[in-house]
Every structure is written in structure tokens, then in C-alpha cells.
Short mmCIF file of C-alpha atoms in Angstrom, two decimals:
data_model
loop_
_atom_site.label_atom_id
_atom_site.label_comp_id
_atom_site.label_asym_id
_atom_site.label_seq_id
_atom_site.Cartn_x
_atom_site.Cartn_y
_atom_site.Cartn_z
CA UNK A 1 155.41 38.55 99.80
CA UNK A 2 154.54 42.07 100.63
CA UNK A 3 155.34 44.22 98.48
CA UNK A 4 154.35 47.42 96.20
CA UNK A 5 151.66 46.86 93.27
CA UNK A 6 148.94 49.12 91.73
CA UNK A 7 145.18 48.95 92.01
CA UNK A 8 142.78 50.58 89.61
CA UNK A 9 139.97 52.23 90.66
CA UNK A 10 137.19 50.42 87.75
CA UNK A 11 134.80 53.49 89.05
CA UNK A 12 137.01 56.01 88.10
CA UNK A 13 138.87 54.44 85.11
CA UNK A 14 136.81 55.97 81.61
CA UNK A 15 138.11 53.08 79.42
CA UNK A 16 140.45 54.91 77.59
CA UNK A 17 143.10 52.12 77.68
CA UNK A 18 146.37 54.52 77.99
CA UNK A 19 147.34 52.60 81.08
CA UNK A 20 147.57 49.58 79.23
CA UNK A 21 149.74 51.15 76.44
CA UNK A 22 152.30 52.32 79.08
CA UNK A 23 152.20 49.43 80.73
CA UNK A 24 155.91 47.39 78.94
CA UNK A 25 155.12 44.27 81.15
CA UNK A 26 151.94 43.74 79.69
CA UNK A 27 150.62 43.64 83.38
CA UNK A 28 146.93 45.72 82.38
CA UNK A 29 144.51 44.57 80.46
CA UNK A 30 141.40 45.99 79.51
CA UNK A 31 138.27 43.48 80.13
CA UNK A 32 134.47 44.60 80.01
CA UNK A 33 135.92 48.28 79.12
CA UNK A 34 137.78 48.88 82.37
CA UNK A 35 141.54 48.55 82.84
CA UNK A 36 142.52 45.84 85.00
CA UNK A 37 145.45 44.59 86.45
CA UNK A 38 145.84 40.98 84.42
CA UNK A 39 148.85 39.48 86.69
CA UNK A 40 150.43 40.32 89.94
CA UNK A 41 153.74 38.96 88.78
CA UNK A 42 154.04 40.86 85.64
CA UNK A 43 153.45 44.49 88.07
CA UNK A 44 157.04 45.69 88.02
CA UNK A 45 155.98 48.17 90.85
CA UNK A 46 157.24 51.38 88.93
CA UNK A 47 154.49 52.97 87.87
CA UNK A 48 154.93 54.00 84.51
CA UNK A 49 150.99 53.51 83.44
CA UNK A 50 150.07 56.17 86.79
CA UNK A 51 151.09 59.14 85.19
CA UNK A 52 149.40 57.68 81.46
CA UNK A 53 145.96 57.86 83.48
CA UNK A 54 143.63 60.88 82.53
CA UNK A 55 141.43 60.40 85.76
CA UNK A 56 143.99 58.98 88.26
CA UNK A 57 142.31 55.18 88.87
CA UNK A 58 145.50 54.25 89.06
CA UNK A 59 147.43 54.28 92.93
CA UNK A 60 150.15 52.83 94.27
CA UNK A 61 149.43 50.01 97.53
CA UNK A 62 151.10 47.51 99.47
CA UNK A 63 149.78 43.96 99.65
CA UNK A 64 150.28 40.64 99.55
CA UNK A 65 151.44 39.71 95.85
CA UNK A 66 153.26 37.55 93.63
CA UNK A 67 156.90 38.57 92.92
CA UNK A 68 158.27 40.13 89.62
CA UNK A 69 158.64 37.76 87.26
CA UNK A 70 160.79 38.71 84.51
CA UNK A 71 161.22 35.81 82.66
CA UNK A 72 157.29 35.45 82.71
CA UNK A 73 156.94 38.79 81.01
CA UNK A 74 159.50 38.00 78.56
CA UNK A 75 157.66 35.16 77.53
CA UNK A 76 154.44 37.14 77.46
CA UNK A 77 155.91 39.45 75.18
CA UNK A 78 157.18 37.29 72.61
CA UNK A 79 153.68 35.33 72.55
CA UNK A 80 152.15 38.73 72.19
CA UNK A 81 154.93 39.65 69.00
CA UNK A 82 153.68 36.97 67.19
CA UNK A 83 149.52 37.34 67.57
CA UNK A 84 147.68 38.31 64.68
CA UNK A 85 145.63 40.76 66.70
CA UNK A 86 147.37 44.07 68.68
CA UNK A 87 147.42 43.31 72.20
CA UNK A 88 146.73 45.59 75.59
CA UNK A 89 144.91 48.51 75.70
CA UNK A 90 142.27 50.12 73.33
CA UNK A 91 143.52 50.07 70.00
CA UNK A 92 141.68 53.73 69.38
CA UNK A 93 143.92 55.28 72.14
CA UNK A 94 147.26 53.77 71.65
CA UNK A 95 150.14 56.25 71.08
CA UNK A 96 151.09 57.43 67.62
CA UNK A 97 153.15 59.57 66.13
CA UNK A 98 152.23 60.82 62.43
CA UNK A 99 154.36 62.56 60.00
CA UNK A 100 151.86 64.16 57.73
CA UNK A 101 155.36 65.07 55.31
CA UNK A 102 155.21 61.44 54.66
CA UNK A 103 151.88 61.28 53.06
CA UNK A 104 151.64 64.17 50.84
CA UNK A 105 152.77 62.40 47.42
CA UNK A 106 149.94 60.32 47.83
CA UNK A 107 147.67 62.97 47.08
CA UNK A 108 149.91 65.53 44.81
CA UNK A 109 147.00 65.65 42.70
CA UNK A 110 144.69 67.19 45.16
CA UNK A 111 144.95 70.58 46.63
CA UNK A 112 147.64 70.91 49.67
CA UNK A 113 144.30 71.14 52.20
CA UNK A 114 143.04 67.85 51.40
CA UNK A 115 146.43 66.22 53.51
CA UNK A 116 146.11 65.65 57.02
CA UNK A 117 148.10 67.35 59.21
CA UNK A 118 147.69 65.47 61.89
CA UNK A 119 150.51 64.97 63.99
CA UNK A 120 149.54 62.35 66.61
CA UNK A 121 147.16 59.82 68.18
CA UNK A 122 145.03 60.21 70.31
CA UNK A 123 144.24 63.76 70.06
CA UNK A 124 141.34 63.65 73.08
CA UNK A 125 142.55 65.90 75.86
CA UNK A 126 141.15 63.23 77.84
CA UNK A 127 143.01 60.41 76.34
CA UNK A 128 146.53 61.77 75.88
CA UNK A 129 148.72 60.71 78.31
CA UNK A 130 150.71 63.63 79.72
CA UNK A 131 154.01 62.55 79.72
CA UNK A 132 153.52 61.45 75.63
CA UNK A 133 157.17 61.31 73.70
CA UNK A 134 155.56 64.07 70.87
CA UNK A 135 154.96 66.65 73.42
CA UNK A 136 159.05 67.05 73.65
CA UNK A 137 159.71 70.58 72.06
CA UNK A 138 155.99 70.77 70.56
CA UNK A 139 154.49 73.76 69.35
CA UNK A 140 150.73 72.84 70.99
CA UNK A 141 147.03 73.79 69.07
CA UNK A 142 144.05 73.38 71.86
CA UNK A 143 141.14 73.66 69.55
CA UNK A 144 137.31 72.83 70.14
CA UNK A 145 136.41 70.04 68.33
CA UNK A 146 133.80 71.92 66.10
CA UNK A 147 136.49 74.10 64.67
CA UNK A 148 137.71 71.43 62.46
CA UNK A 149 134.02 71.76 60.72
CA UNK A 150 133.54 75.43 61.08
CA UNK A 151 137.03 76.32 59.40
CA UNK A 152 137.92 74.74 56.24
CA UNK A 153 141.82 75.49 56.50
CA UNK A 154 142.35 74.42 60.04
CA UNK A 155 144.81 71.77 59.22
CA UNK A 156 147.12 74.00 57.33
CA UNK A 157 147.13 77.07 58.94
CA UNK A 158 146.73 76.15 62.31
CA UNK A 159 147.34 72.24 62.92
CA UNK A 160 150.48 71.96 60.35
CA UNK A 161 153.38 71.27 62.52
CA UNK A 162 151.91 71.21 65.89
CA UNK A 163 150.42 68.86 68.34
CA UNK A 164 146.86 69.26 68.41
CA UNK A 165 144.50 68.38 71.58
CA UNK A 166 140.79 68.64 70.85
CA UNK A 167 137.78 69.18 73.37
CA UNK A 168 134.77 70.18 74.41
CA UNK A 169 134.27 71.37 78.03
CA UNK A 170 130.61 71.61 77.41
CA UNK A 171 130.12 68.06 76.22
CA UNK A 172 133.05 66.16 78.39
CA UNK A 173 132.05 68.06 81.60
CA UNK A 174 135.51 68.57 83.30
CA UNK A 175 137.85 71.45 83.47
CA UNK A 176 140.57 70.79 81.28
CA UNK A 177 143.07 72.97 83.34
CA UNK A 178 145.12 70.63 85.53
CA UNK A 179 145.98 68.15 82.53
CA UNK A 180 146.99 70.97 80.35
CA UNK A 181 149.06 72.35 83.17
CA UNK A 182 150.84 69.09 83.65
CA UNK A 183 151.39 69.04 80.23
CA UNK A 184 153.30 71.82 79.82
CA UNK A 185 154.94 71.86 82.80
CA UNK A 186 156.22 68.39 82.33
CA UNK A 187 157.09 68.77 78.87
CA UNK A 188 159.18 71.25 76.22
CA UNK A 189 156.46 72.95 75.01
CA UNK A 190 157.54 75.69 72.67
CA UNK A 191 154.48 77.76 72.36
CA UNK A 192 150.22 77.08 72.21
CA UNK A 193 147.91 78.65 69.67
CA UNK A 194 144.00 78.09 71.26
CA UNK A 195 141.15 78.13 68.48
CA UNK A 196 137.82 78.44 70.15
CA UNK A 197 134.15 78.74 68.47
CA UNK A 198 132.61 82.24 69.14
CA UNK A 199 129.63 80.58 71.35
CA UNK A 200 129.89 81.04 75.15
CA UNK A 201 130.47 77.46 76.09
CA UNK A 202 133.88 77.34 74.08
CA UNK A 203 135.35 80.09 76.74
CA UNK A 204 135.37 76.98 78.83
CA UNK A 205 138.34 75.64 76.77
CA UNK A 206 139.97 78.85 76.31
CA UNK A 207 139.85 79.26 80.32
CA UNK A 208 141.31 75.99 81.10
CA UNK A 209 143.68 76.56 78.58
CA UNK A 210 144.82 80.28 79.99
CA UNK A 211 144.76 79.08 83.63
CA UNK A 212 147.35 75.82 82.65
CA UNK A 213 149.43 78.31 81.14
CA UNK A 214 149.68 80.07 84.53
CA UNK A 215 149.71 76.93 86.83
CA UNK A 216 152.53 75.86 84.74
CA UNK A 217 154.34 78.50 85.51
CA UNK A 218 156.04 79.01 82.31
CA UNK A 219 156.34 81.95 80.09
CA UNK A 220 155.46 80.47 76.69
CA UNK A 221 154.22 82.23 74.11
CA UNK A 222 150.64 82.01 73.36
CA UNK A 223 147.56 83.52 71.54
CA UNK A 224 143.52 82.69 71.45
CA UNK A 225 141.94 82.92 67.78
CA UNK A 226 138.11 82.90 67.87
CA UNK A 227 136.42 81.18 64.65
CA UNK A 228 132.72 82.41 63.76
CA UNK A 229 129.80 79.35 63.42
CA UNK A 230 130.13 80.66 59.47
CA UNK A 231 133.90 80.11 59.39
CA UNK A 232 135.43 83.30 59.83
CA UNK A 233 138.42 84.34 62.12
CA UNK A 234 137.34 86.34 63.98
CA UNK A 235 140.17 87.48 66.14
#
């Protein structure tokens, strides 16, 4: 039958396997490092791993293809319940929410800096998915990856009870801009603190981050704090 089905473009998919996590059928798989689509018949044709895909591989088409078979899925997913080993998608970039609250008895011996505060996984700009369930009245930290090393209290003074993206526009090559707008226009976000290094590269991430802000067309508050390479805050 004709009929509507995705197709992944394996040139522009990165690997990142968040397709296959928002994929419920189990229809995407990720062989050789690419996302693939596994089974026509387990494609339930409503997209819910497009808008999961950092460098939109994924498109809708019309073809030739098996119908939707629910039962099939069903079955799938209670074979897949009982394997020893997770299945579909990278297991590094599967969604996760963390309550760092949780974990703190564990190390009431140790000073309050040594707990994670953490809130969620992945924290890759490029591997979030946009439309992820923690970004629902989030308070959002975009910090350059080489803050968490420059600034020894990073986690509680600026990461403790927000979600925290991390990148490097110098290293990753992209503008981080249209993701971060989608993000916050698609989402409750509540306000976004930006810690950048003081090198000249790191503007790259503060940029992106100011120009989302305005794409989104939102008024959220928002501030940029500049850390020194010897740890200081230096605005």
C-alpha cells in the first residue's frame, strides 16, 4: 500500500540515537552508528522521532510500504521488556531525568559541592531533543563545556535546579541558535542564565544563545556571566 513513512538521511544523521528513543514502536534502530528505519510495519506514520532529530535526517515520504502493524509492535515490545540488554537507540543519549535531591544522603559526609546537580541526560546541545519532558517550566543554564573545569562551584551556584545544555561552538562547528530557539519557543522556559569562558571563541555560544532568545520571541528573563581561564566571575 501507499502510504506515509519516514526516511533518514544516514549522511546527515550524527549518531546520536534520539530518534530511536522517541521512537514507542520500536520502528529505528541504530546499526553501524546511523539510525535506521528497522521495519516498515512498525512506522506508525506520526512522526514523533522528527522533531527528536538534532540535524533533521529525518522527513516524512510517501511510498510503497507495509501497513501498521500493531499487534507486531506489541509483541516487539514485550520481547524487548524482557532482554537483558536496553534496546533502541544509543544508550549515552537516551532521555533522563535526575533528581540530584535524591542523592545527597549518600554523600552527607562530603561537602554540599561534591553532589551533582545535574538535572538531566543528555546535556549535549546537540543531542537533546527539543521537545524533552524536563524542559516544561525549566529554569535553563547554557554553559561552555570548559566552565565546569574553570569554576569549581558551577554545580551549586549555577547548575542547582536548572536544566543545563553544554557546548562548544568552536569545537562542534554549528550555530547553536535555531535549536535553542526551538527550545524555548516550544517549551515553558522560565528564565536562562549563559556562563561563557572569557576567550573569544565562547562569544559564539553566548551569540547563539542571545539570538534564540530573540527568534523565540519571548520575553524571558536572562543574564550572561563570563568566568576567567583562572576561575573567576568575571561579570
Amino acid at each position: 500500500m501507499i502510504r506515509k513513512i519516514i526516511q533518514i538521511d544516514e549522511e546527515k544523521c550524527n549518531g546520536c540515537g534520539a530518534c530511536a528513543a522517541a521512537c514507542h514502536e520500536g520502528a529505528i534502530g541504530m546499526v553501524n552508528g546511523k539510525a535506521r528505519l528497522l521495519r516498515d510495519d512498525y512506522c506508525d506514520g506520526l512522526g514523533d522521532c522528527l522533531p527528536a532529530c538534532p540535524t533533521g535526517a529525518i522527513t516524512f515520504v510517501e511510498r510503497e510500504a507495509a501497513e501498521y502493524n500493531e499487534k507486531a509492535v506489541q509483541e516487539n515490545k514485550r520481547r524487548a521488556s524482557h532482554a537483558a540488554a536496553p534496546q533502541g537507540g544509543c544508550p549515552g543519549s537516551r532521555l533522563r531525568r535526575i533528581h540530584p535531591e535524591e542523592h545527597a544522603g549518600e554523600t552527607a559526609a562530603a561537602a554540599p559541592a561534591a553532589v551533582s546537580q545535574l538535572g538531566q541526560w543528555p546535556c549535549q546541545i546537540k543531542l537533546v531533543p527539543t521537545n524533552a519532558p524536563y524542559f516544561q517550566g525549566a529554569k535553563l543554564l547554557i554553559a561552555a563545556d570548559c566552565t565546569a573545569f574553570a569554576y569549581a562551584n558551577l554545580h551549586q551556584e549555577f547548575m542547582k535546579g536548572r536544566i543545563t545544555l553544554i557546548g562548544c561552538p568552536k569545537l562542534d562547528g554549528v550555530d547553536y541558535s535555531e535549536k535553542l530557539a526551538a527550545i524555548i519557543r516550544e517549551n515553558d522556559i522560565q528564565s536562562v542564565v549563559i556562563v561563557r569562558m572569557e576567550v573569544p571563541c565562547c562569544g559564539g555560544l553566548a551569540g547563539a544563545a542571545k539570538k534564540a532568545l530573540q527568534e523565540s520571541g519571548k520575553f524571558i528573563p536572562w543574564q550572561v556571566v563570563t568566568i576567567s581561564v583562572d576561575g573567576k566571575i568575571l561579570d
